[in-house]
Coordinates of C-alpha atoms in Angstrom, one line a residue:
X1 CA 123.4 84.6 159.7
X2 CA 125.8 86.4 162.1
X3 CA 126.7 90.0 161.6
X4 CA 130.3 89.0 160.6
X5 CA 129.0 86.6 158.1
X6 CA 126.7 89.3 156.6
X7 CA 129.7 91.6 156.5
X8 CA 131.7 89.0 154.6
X9 CA 128.8 88.6 152.1
X10 CA 128.7 92.3 151.4
X11 CA 132.4 92.6 150.9
X12 CA 132.4 89.6 148.6
X13 CA 129.6 91.2 146.5
X14 CA 131.5 94.4 146.3
X15 CA 134.7 92.7 145.2
X16 CA 132.9 90.7 142.5
X17 CA 130.3 93.2 141.2
X18 CA 132.1 96.5 141.1
X19 CA 135.1 95.5 139.0
X20 CA 132.8 93.6 136.7
X21 CA 130.6 96.6 136.2
X22 CA 133.6 98.9 135.6
X23 CA 135.0 96.4 133.0
X24 CA 131.6 96.5 131.2
X25 CA 131.8 100.4 131.5
X26 CA 128.7 100.6 133.6
X27 CA 130.4 102.4 136.4
X28 CA 130.9 101.7 140.1
X29 CA 127.4 102.9 141.1
X30 CA 125.7 100.3 138.9
X31 CA 128.1 97.7 140.4
X32 CA 127.1 98.5 143.9
X33 CA 123.4 98.4 143.0
X34 CA 123.7 95.1 141.2
X35 CA 125.6 93.7 144.3
X36 CA 122.7 94.9 146.5
X37 CA 120.1 93.3 144.3
X38 CA 121.9 90.0 144.2
X39 CA 122.4 89.6 147.9
X40 CA 119.2 91.3 149.0
X41 CA 115.6 90.0 149.6
X42 CA 114.7 90.2 145.9
X43 CA 117.8 88.2 144.9
X44 CA 119.5 85.4 146.9
X45 CA 118.1 86.6 150.2
X46 CA 121.5 86.4 151.9
X47 CA 120.8 89.6 153.9
X48 CA 117.3 90.5 155.1
X49 CA 117.7 93.6 157.2
X50 CA 118.8 96.1 154.7
X51 CA 117.5 99.0 156.7
X52 CA 120.4 98.8 159.2
X53 CA 122.9 98.9 156.3
X54 CA 121.0 101.9 154.7
X55 CA 121.3 103.9 158.0
X56 CA 125.1 103.2 158.1
X57 CA 125.4 104.0 154.4
X58 CA 123.6 107.3 154.8
X59 CA 126.8 108.4 156.6
X60 CA 128.6 108.0 153.2
X61 CA 126.2 110.5 151.7
X62 CA 126.9 112.9 154.6
X63 CA 130.6 112.6 154.0
X64 CA 130.1 113.0 150.2
X65 CA 128.2 116.3 150.7
X66 CA 131.0 117.5 153.0
X67 CA 133.6 116.8 150.4
X68 CA 131.5 118.5 147.7
X69 CA 131.3 121.6 150.0
X70 CA 135.1 121.5 150.4
X71 CA 135.5 121.5 146.6
X72 CA 133.0 124.4 145.9
X73 CA 135.3 127.3 146.6
X74 CA 133.5 130.5 145.9
X75 CA 136.3 131.6 143.5
X76 CA 135.8 128.4 141.5
X77 CA 132.1 128.8 141.3
X78 CA 132.5 132.4 140.2
X79 CA 135.0 131.4 137.4
X80 CA 132.4 129.0 136.0
X81 CA 129.4 131.1 136.8
X82 CA 128.0 131.3 133.2
X83 CA 127.8 127.6 132.3
X84 CA 127.1 126.6 135.9
X85 CA 124.3 128.9 136.8
X86 CA 123.1 129.6 133.2
X87 CA 123.2 126.2 131.5
X88 CA 123.0 124.1 134.7
X89 CA 120.3 126.3 136.2
X90 CA 118.1 126.2 133.1
X91 CA 118.5 122.4 132.9
X92 CA 117.5 121.7 136.5
X93 CA 114.5 124.1 136.6
X94 CA 113.2 123.1 133.1
X95 CA 113.6 119.3 133.7
X96 CA 112.3 119.6 137.3
X97 CA 109.2 121.5 136.2
X98 CA 108.3 119.2 133.3
X99 CA 109.0 116.1 135.3
X100 CA 106.7 117.4 138.1
X101 CA 103.9 118.0 135.7
X102 CA 104.3 114.5 134.2
X103 CA 104.2 112.9 137.7
X104 CA 101.1 114.8 138.6
X105 CA 99.4 113.3 135.5
X106 CA 100.4 109.9 137.0
X107 CA 98.4 110.8 140.1
X108 CA 101.4 111.6 142.4
X109 CA 100.5 114.0 145.2
X110 CA 101.6 117.6 144.7
X111 CA 104.4 117.6 147.2
X112 CA 105.6 114.2 146.3
X113 CA 105.5 115.1 142.5
X114 CA 107.6 118.2 143.2
X115 CA 110.2 116.2 145.2
X116 CA 110.4 113.4 142.7
X117 CA 110.5 115.8 139.7
X118 CA 113.4 117.7 141.2
X119 CA 115.2 114.5 142.1
X120 CA 114.8 113.1 138.5
X121 CA 116.3 116.3 137.1
X122 CA 119.6 115.3 138.6
X123 CA 122.2 113.1 136.8
X124 CA 125.0 110.9 138.1
X125 CA 128.2 113.0 138.7
X126 CA 130.4 110.0 139.3
X127 CA 128.9 108.1 136.4
X128 CA 129.2 110.8 133.8
X129 CA 132.7 112.0 134.8
X130 CA 133.9 108.4 134.5
X131 CA 132.4 108.1 131.0
X132 CA 134.0 111.4 130.0
X133 CA 137.4 110.3 131.4
X134 CA 137.3 106.9 129.6
X135 CA 136.5 108.7 126.3
X136 CA 139.1 111.4 126.9
X137 CA 136.5 114.1 126.5
X138 CA 136.8 116.0 129.8
X139 CA 138.6 118.9 128.0
X140 CA 136.1 119.1 125.1
X141 CA 133.4 121.7 125.1
X142 CA 130.6 119.2 125.7
X143 CA 132.7 117.7 128.5
X144 CA 133.3 121.0 130.2
X145 CA 129.6 122.1 129.9
X146 CA 128.4 118.6 131.1
X147 CA 130.7 119.1 134.1
X148 CA 129.3 122.6 134.7
X149 CA 125.7 121.2 134.7
X150 CA 126.7 118.4 137.1
X151 CA 128.4 120.9 139.4
X152 CA 125.2 123.0 139.6
X153 CA 123.2 119.8 140.2
X154 CA 125.5 118.9 143.2
X155 CA 124.9 122.4 144.6
X156 CA 121.1 122.2 143.9
X157 CA 120.9 119.0 146.1
X158 CA 121.3 121.2 149.2
X159 CA 118.2 123.5 148.7
X160 CA 116.3 120.4 147.6
X161 CA 117.1 118.7 150.9
X162 CA 116.3 121.9 152.8
X163 CA 112.9 122.1 151.0
X164 CA 111.8 118.7 152.2
X165 CA 110.9 119.6 155.8
X166 CA 109.0 122.6 154.6
X167 CA 107.0 120.5 152.1
X168 CA 106.3 118.0 154.9
X169 CA 105.0 120.9 157.1
X170 CA 102.8 122.1 154.3
X171 CA 101.4 118.6 153.8
X172 CA 100.3 118.5 157.4
X173 CA 97.3 120.8 158.1
X174 CA 97.2 122.9 161.2
X175 CA 101.0 123.4 161.3
X176 CA 101.2 126.6 159.3
X177 CA 103.5 128.3 161.8
X178 CA 106.0 125.5 161.7
X179 CA 107.4 126.7 158.3
X180 CA 108.3 130.1 159.7
X181 CA 109.9 128.6 162.9
X182 CA 111.8 126.1 160.7
X183 CA 113.2 129.0 158.6
X184 CA 114.2 130.9 161.7
X185 CA 115.9 127.8 163.1
X186 CA 117.8 127.3 159.8
X187 CA 119.1 130.9 159.8
X188 CA 120.2 130.4 163.4
X189 CA 122.0 127.1 162.5
X190 CA 123.8 128.7 159.6
X191 CA 124.9 131.6 161.8
X192 CA 126.3 129.1 164.4
X193 CA 128.1 127.1 161.6
X194 CA 129.7 130.3 160.3
X195 CA 131.0 131.3 163.7
X196 CA 132.2 127.8 164.5
X197 CA 134.0 127.5 161.1
X198 CA 135.6 130.9 161.7
X199 CA 136.7 130.7 165.3
X200 CA 136.3 127.2 166.8
X201 CA 137.3 124.7 164.1
X202 CA 140.6 126.3 163.1
X203 CA 141.7 126.3 166.8
X204 CA 140.7 122.7 167.1
X205 CA 142.8 121.7 164.1
X206 CA 145.8 123.7 165.1
X207 CA 145.7 121.8 168.4
X208 CA 145.3 118.5 166.6
X209 CA 148.2 119.4 164.2
X210 CA 150.5 120.1 167.2
X211 CA 149.9 116.5 168.4
X212 CA 151.4 115.2 165.1
X213 CA 149.0 112.2 165.2
X214 CA 147.4 111.0 162.0
X215 CA 144.8 109.1 163.9
X216 CA 143.7 112.1 166.0
X217 CA 143.6 114.2 162.8
X218 CA 141.3 111.6 161.2
X219 CA 139.1 111.5 164.3
X220 CA 139.0 115.3 164.4
X221 CA 137.8 115.5 160.7
X222 CA 135.1 112.9 161.4
X223 CA 134.1 114.8 164.5
X224 CA 133.6 118.1 162.7
X225 CA 131.4 116.4 160.0
X226 CA 129.4 114.3 162.5
X227 CA 128.8 117.3 164.8
X228 CA 127.6 119.5 162.0
X229 CA 125.3 116.7 160.7
X230 CA 124.0 115.9 164.2
X231 CA 123.3 119.6 164.9
X232 CA 121.2 119.9 161.8
X233 CA 119.4 116.7 162.5
X234 CA 118.5 117.8 166.0
X235 CA 116.8 120.9 164.8
X236 CA 114.8 119.1 162.1
X237 CA 117.1 119.8 159.1
X238 CA 118.9 117.3 156.9
X239 CA 122.2 115.8 158.1
X240 CA 123.6 116.2 154.6
X241 CA 122.7 119.9 154.7
X242 CA 124.8 120.4 157.8
X243 CA 127.8 118.5 156.4
X244 CA 127.7 120.4 153.1
X245 CA 127.4 123.7 155.0
X246 CA 130.5 123.1 157.2
X247 CA 132.4 121.8 154.2
X248 CA 131.6 125.0 152.2
X249 CA 132.6 127.2 155.1
X250 CA 136.0 125.3 155.4
X251 CA 136.7 125.4 151.6
X252 CA 139.2 128.3 152.0
X253 CA 140.7 126.9 155.2
X254 CA 144.4 126.0 155.3
X255 CA 143.2 122.5 156.6
X256 CA 141.1 121.8 153.5
X257 CA 143.4 119.3 151.9
X258 CA 144.1 117.5 155.2
X259 CA 140.3 117.2 155.8
X260 CA 139.7 115.9 152.3
X261 CA 142.5 113.3 152.6
X262 CA 141.2 112.0 156.0
X263 CA 137.5 111.8 155.0
X264 CA 137.9 110.3 151.5
X265 CA 138.5 106.6 152.5
X266 CA 135.5 106.6 154.8
X267 CA 133.3 108.3 152.2
X268 CA 134.1 105.7 149.6
X269 CA 133.3 102.7 151.8
X270 CA 130.1 104.1 153.4
X271 CA 128.8 105.5 150.1
X272 CA 129.2 102.0 148.6
X273 CA 127.2 100.6 151.5
X274 CA 124.5 103.1 150.8
X275 CA 124.1 102.1 147.2
X276 CA 124.2 98.4 148.1
X277 CA 121.4 99.1 150.6
X278 CA 119.4 100.8 147.8
X279 CA 120.0 97.8 145.6
X280 CA 118.8 95.5 148.4
X281 CA 115.6 97.6 148.7
X282 CA 114.9 97.4 144.9
X283 CA 111.8 95.3 144.2
X284 CA 112.6 93.0 141.3
X285 CA 109.1 91.6 141.6
X286 CA 107.9 95.1 140.6
X287 CA 109.9 94.8 137.4
X288 CA 108.5 91.4 136.7
X289 CA 104.9 92.6 137.4
X290 CA 105.0 95.7 135.3
X291 CA 107.9 95.6 132.9
X292 CA 106.3 97.7 130.2
X293 CA 105.3 100.4 132.6
X294 CA 108.8 100.6 134.2
X295 CA 110.5 100.5 130.8
X296 CA 108.1 103.2 129.5
X297 CA 108.8 105.4 132.5
X298 CA 112.6 104.9 132.1
X299 CA 112.6 105.7 128.4
X300 CA 110.2 108.6 128.9
X301 CA 112.5 110.1 131.6
X302 CA 115.6 109.7 129.4
X303 CA 113.8 111.2 126.4
X304 CA 112.5 114.1 128.5
X305 CA 116.0 114.9 129.9
X306 CA 117.8 114.4 126.7
X307 CA 115.3 116.4 124.6
X308 CA 115.4 119.4 127.1
X309 CA 119.2 119.3 127.5
X310 CA 119.6 119.1 123.7
X311 CA 117.5 122.2 123.2
X312 CA 119.2 124.1 126.1
X313 CA 122.6 123.2 124.7
X314 CA 121.8 124.3 121.2
X315 CA 120.5 127.6 122.6
X316 CA 123.8 127.9 124.5
X317 CA 125.7 127.7 121.2
X318 CA 126.6 124.0 120.8
X319 CA 126.6 122.4 117.4
X320 CA 124.1 119.6 117.0
X321 CA 126.7 116.8 117.5
X322 CA 128.1 118.4 120.6
X323 CA 124.6 119.1 122.0
X324 CA 123.6 115.5 121.3
X325 CA 126.6 114.2 123.3
X326 CA 125.7 116.4 126.3
X327 CA 122.1 115.3 126.1
X328 CA 122.9 111.6 126.1
X329 CA 125.5 112.0 128.9
X330 CA 123.0 113.7 131.2
X331 CA 119.9 111.6 130.3
X332 CA 120.1 109.3 133.2
X333 CA 119.0 109.7 136.8
X334 CA 121.6 110.3 139.5
X335 CA 122.7 108.8 142.8
X336 CA 121.3 111.8 144.7
X337 CA 117.9 110.9 143.5
X338 CA 118.1 107.9 145.9
X339 CA 119.0 110.2 148.7
X340 CA 116.1 112.5 148.0
X341 CA 113.7 109.6 147.7
X342 CA 114.8 108.2 151.0
X343 CA 114.4 111.5 152.8
X344 CA 111.0 112.1 151.2
X345 CA 109.8 108.7 152.3
X346 CA 111.0 109.4 155.9
X347 CA 109.0 112.6 155.9
X348 CA 105.9 110.9 154.4
X349 CA 106.1 112.9 151.1
X350 CA 106.3 109.6 149.1
X351 CA 105.0 106.2 149.9
X352 CA 107.1 103.1 149.7
X353 CA 105.5 101.8 146.5
X354 CA 106.4 105.0 144.6
X355 CA 109.9 105.1 146.0
X356 CA 110.4 101.5 144.8
X357 CA 109.1 102.4 141.3
X358 CA 111.2 105.6 141.0
X359 CA 114.4 103.8 142.3
X360 CA 114.0 101.1 139.6
X361 CA 113.5 103.8 136.9
X362 CA 116.7 105.6 137.9
X363 CA 118.7 102.4 138.1
X364 CA 117.5 101.4 134.6
X365 CA 118.3 104.8 133.2
X366 CA 121.9 104.6 134.5
X367 CA 122.3 101.1 133.0
X368 CA 121.0 102.2 129.6
X369 CA 123.2 105.3 129.3
X370 CA 126.4 103.5 128.1
X371 CA 124.4 101.7 125.5
X372 CA 122.9 105.0 124.2
X373 CA 126.3 106.6 124.2
X374 CA 127.8 103.7 122.2
X375 CA 124.9 103.9 119.7
X376 CA 125.4 107.7 119.4
X377 CA 129.2 107.2 118.7
X378 CA 128.5 104.5 116.2
X379 CA 126.1 106.7 114.4
X380 CA 128.6 109.6 114.3
X381 CA 131.3 107.3 112.9
X382 CA 129.0 106.0 110.3
X383 CA 128.0 109.5 109.1
X384 CA 131.6 110.7 109.2
X385 CA 132.7 107.8 107.0
X386 CA 130.1 108.7 104.4
X387 CA 130.5 112.5 104.6
X388 CA 133.0 114.0 102.1
X389 CA 135.9 115.7 103.8
X390 CA 136.0 119.4 103.3
X391 CA 139.0 120.7 101.4
X392 CA 140.2 122.8 104.3
X393 CA 141.6 126.3 104.2
X394 CA 144.0 127.4 101.5
X395 CA 147.6 126.7 102.4
X396 CA 150.2 129.4 102.4
X397 CA 153.6 129.0 100.7
X398 CA 156.0 126.9 102.8
X399 CA 159.7 126.9 102.4
X400 CA 161.3 123.4 101.8
X401 CA 163.0 121.9 104.9
X402 CA 164.5 118.4 105.6
X403 CA 162.4 118.0 108.8
X404 CA 158.7 118.3 109.1
X405 CA 157.2 118.4 112.6
X406 CA 153.4 117.9 113.0
X407 CA 152.1 119.1 116.3
X408 CA 153.5 122.0 118.3
X409 CA 152.7 120.6 121.8
X410 CA 155.3 120.0 124.5
X411 CA 156.9 117.2 122.4
X412 CA 157.1 119.3 119.2
X413 CA 158.3 122.4 121.1
X414 CA 161.3 120.5 122.7
X415 CA 162.3 118.9 119.4
X416 CA 162.1 122.3 117.6
X417 CA 164.3 123.9 120.2
X418 CA 166.9 121.2 119.8
X419 CA 166.9 121.4 116.0
X420 CA 167.0 125.2 116.2
X421 CA 170.2 125.3 118.3
X422 CA 171.8 122.8 115.9
X423 CA 170.8 125.0 112.9
X424 CA 168.8 122.2 111.3
X425 CA 165.9 123.6 109.1
X426 CA 162.4 122.4 110.0
X427 CA 158.8 123.2 109.2
X428 CA 156.2 123.2 112.0
X429 CA 152.4 122.9 111.6
X430 CA 149.5 122.4 114.0
X431 CA 145.7 122.9 114.1
X432 CA 145.5 124.6 117.5
X433 CA 145.3 128.3 117.1
X434 CA 146.5 128.9 120.6
X435 CA 149.7 126.9 120.0
X436 CA 150.3 128.8 116.7
X437 CA 150.0 132.0 118.6
X438 CA 152.4 130.7 121.3
X439 CA 154.9 129.8 118.6
X440 CA 154.7 133.3 117.2
X441 CA 155.4 134.7 120.7
X442 CA 158.4 132.4 121.0
X443 CA 159.8 133.4 117.6
X444 CA 158.7 130.3 115.7
X445 CA 156.7 130.1 112.5
X446 CA 153.9 127.5 113.0
X447 CA 151.8 126.9 110.0
X448 CA 148.1 126.0 110.3
X449 CA 147.4 122.6 108.9
X450 CA 146.3 119.0 109.5
X451 CA 149.1 116.5 108.9
X452 CA 146.7 113.8 107.8
X453 CA 145.8 115.8 104.7
X454 CA 148.0 114.9 101.7
X455 CA 147.6 118.5 100.3
X456 CA 149.3 119.8 103.4
X457 CA 152.2 117.4 103.1
X458 CA 152.6 118.3 99.4
X459 CA 152.6 122.0 100.2
X460 CA 155.2 121.4 102.9
X461 CA 157.4 119.7 100.2
X462 CA 157.2 116.3 101.9
X463 CA 158.4 114.7 98.6
X464 CA 161.8 116.4 99.1
X465 CA 162.0 116.2 103.0
X466 CA 163.9 113.5 104.8
X467 CA 162.0 113.1 108.0
X468 CA 158.4 113.6 109.3
X469 CA 158.0 113.7 113.1
X470 CA 154.5 113.2 114.3
X471 CA 154.0 114.8 117.8
X472 CA 150.2 115.1 117.6
X473 CA 148.2 114.6 120.9
X474 CA 145.2 112.8 119.4
X475 CA 145.8 109.1 118.7
X476 CA 143.5 108.7 115.7
X477 CA 144.8 111.9 114.0
X478 CA 148.4 110.8 114.5
X479 CA 147.6 107.3 113.0
X480 CA 145.9 109.0 110.0
X481 CA 148.9 111.2 109.4
X482 CA 151.3 108.2 109.5
X483 CA 149.1 106.3 107.1
X484 CA 148.9 109.3 104.7
X485 CA 152.7 109.8 104.8
X486 CA 153.4 106.1 104.3
X487 CA 151.0 105.8 101.3
X488 CA 151.9 109.0 99.4
X489 CA 155.6 109.6 100.4
X490 CA 157.3 106.2 100.7
X491 CA 160.7 107.8 100.7
X492 CA 159.9 109.9 103.8
X493 CA 161.2 108.5 107.1
X494 CA 158.3 108.7 109.6
X495 CA 159.0 109.0 113.3
X496 CA 156.2 109.5 115.9
X497 CA 155.4 110.1 119.4
X498 CA 153.1 107.5 121.1
X499 CA 150.7 107.9 124.0
X500 CA 150.9 104.2 125.2
X501 CA 152.0 100.7 124.2
X502 CA 148.9 100.0 122.1
X503 CA 149.4 103.3 120.2
X504 CA 153.1 102.3 119.6
X505 CA 152.1 98.9 118.1
X506 CA 149.5 100.5 115.8
X507 CA 152.1 103.0 114.6
X508 CA 154.5 100.1 113.9
X509 CA 151.7 98.5 111.8
X510 CA 151.8 101.5 109.6
X511 CA 155.5 101.3 109.0
X512 CA 156.6 104.1 111.3
X513 CA 160.4 103.6 111.7
X514 CA 160.9 105.0 115.2
X515 CA 158.4 105.6 118.0
X516 CA 159.0 107.5 121.2
X517 CA 156.6 106.8 124.0
X518 CA 155.5 109.8 126.0
X519 CA 156.9 108.8 129.4
X520 CA 159.3 106.0 128.5
X521 CA 162.6 107.9 128.3
X522 CA 161.8 110.1 131.3
X523 CA 161.0 106.9 133.3
X524 CA 164.4 105.4 132.3
X525 CA 166.1 108.7 133.3
X526 CA 164.4 108.5 136.7
X527 CA 165.5 104.8 136.9
X528 CA 169.1 106.0 136.7
X529 CA 168.4 108.5 139.5
X530 CA 166.9 105.7 141.7
X531 CA 169.9 103.5 141.1
X532 CA 172.3 106.2 142.1
X533 CA 170.2 106.9 145.2
X534 CA 170.5 103.2 146.1
X535 CA 174.3 103.3 146.0
X536 CA 175.1 102.2 142.4
X537 CA 177.9 103.8 140.5
X538 CA 176.5 106.2 137.8
X539 CA 178.3 104.4 135.0
X540 CA 177.1 101.0 136.2
X541 CA 173.4 102.0 136.5
X542 CA 173.6 103.8 133.1
X543 CA 174.9 100.6 131.5
X544 CA 172.1 98.6 133.2
X545 CA 169.4 101.0 132.0
X546 CA 170.9 100.8 128.4
X547 CA 170.8 97.0 128.7
X548 CA 167.2 97.1 129.9
X549 CA 166.2 99.4 127.1
X550 CA 167.7 97.0 124.5
X551 CA 165.8 94.0 125.9
X552 CA 162.6 96.1 126.2
X553 CA 162.7 97.2 122.6
X554 CA 163.3 93.6 121.5
X555 CA 160.3 92.4 123.4
X556 CA 158.2 95.2 121.9
X557 CA 159.1 94.0 118.4
X558 CA 158.1 90.5 119.5
X559 CA 154.7 91.8 120.7
X560 CA 154.1 93.6 117.4
X561 CA 151.4 91.7 115.5
X562 CA 149.8 90.4 118.7
X563 CA 148.0 93.6 119.8
X564 CA 144.8 92.6 117.9
X565 CA 144.5 89.7 120.3
X566 CA 144.6 91.2 123.8
X567 CA 144.8 87.9 125.6
X568 CA 147.8 86.7 123.6
X569 CA 149.5 90.0 123.9
X570 CA 149.1 90.2 127.7
X571 CA 150.4 86.6 128.0
X572 CA 153.4 87.4 125.9
X573 CA 154.0 90.6 127.9
X574 CA 154.0 88.7 131.2
X575 CA 156.4 86.1 129.7
X576 CA 158.7 88.9 128.6
X577 CA 158.8 90.4 132.1
X578 CA 159.7 87.0 133.6
X579 CA 162.4 86.5 130.9
X580 CA 163.9 89.9 131.7
X581 CA 163.9 89.2 135.4
X582 CA 165.9 86.0 134.7
X583 CA 168.3 87.9 132.4
X584 CA 169.0 90.7 134.9
X585 CA 169.3 88.3 137.9
X586 CA 167.0 90.3 140.3
X587 CA 169.6 91.4 143.0
X588 CA 168.0 92.7 146.1
X589 CA 168.8 96.3 146.7
X590 CA 168.8 98.1 150.1
X591 CA 168.6 101.8 150.5
X592 CA 171.7 103.5 151.8
X593 CA 171.7 104.2 155.5
X594 CA 170.3 107.6 156.2
X595 CA 171.1 110.1 158.9
X596 CA 169.3 110.2 162.2
X597 CA 168.0 113.8 162.3

């Protein structure tokens, strides 16, 4: 097969496997690994020489380490120092130590066991952050602390990479002096990097900026990374170490954002090639030969990491449920384990058979994590459904008002200001103490309370109020509040904010009379501005927007009842868009002629 044909095969595998893996909530890394397994020697055998692809893909790891260095501003690390160095440091050291001892019991050589144990202590940053983002939990306490641990792990990769040559030197008898020479060379390399980042690189980028050429700027960014990586490789250090170091030194540079924007596309493609090459090198025959051993190692690794992380999180002050969530999220192996395994194999610290075994274990652990997380969430929901709800704190006396506003976020604050200037009485309540304090500072009385509790609505005189406006951020809480109001106060007109179209349809199911989508009205307001910028008369474009809104609301009512069947709802939504295009005629607009500056 020609090189171009192999390239087409790789791109086809990426296009098919990665979106499928994301749809199954397995993450892009698993998608790349699956693609590599399918097209590699253990799969269809479409590509035989995966070593060449692995060498190219290693450049993606180099670029990734450079970007991590750019992100790790000293001020950011200092602000997160307690969870990063405390929680994260304990996790890496404890997991690495126990994993190393376990591998020694499995007859791994001392240096190889240490490298593998440290590598297995790492989790997948991309994988975990994607899961947290999908669950909307990045802002929760367990989400923030999981991010802090991942941040420490990303930083810890660098000393681990620097440790490999020293361990390789120790493993070769008769080279006792090499370790000291290597340390001296490393200090000299760091000194040169500091001087270059301080005096040489800024001058280079000012010269490039003067040329006003995007292509030259991209080439300059790649040159800096490649030169740092090559310099470290020439003196026997890791290329990734050199890239990380120069990135860290440029983190406070005025060219930081330009460097990040220029490097990011290359990093994504090359890193994908690296994971595909790792998947190609995976020995599926090994899984067929010893399935129980590999499954046992995988479950043992995940149990070890989850158990230690659970204990550390509980000691850090997490409740059991929060600690369990952090433990499951960080129970898998990470992508940097593949990097450390590859470097250790190149230095002779791990043989090929053990690298294959460990790579399969890490891959299986990543594939099992979404399943464990889903099982944990199902268990939490099952327990919550059977646990009696606490009565909540006693409610203070609340004066009657015709309007009740649940949620004092940006939505509730704006509505309250409008009612206030119109002298319409209203009652505010929220469960966020910070927002209650903000209301006090702004001269508002915000009562503490959960709008989904019927006791709160009774205390707020909902039976005599005219309108309940739900402006709560959390989707499920807003739905419970709407259901409670609809069931116990049928005379109350319920209006609600919605986060998205599906939230809107679920609120309509509960009988909410009016729904305001978060960005809908602001988008229509922007549409008016766009029309005016394109030369339409303000009155004409305002009428067009009003007409569009009328048709859109009618289509939304038609979609109501279909949202339980996603396929039918999407088909109906597409048909509605085509119908609106036909109604509006689809005139082509050209931007007004601009001035030649």
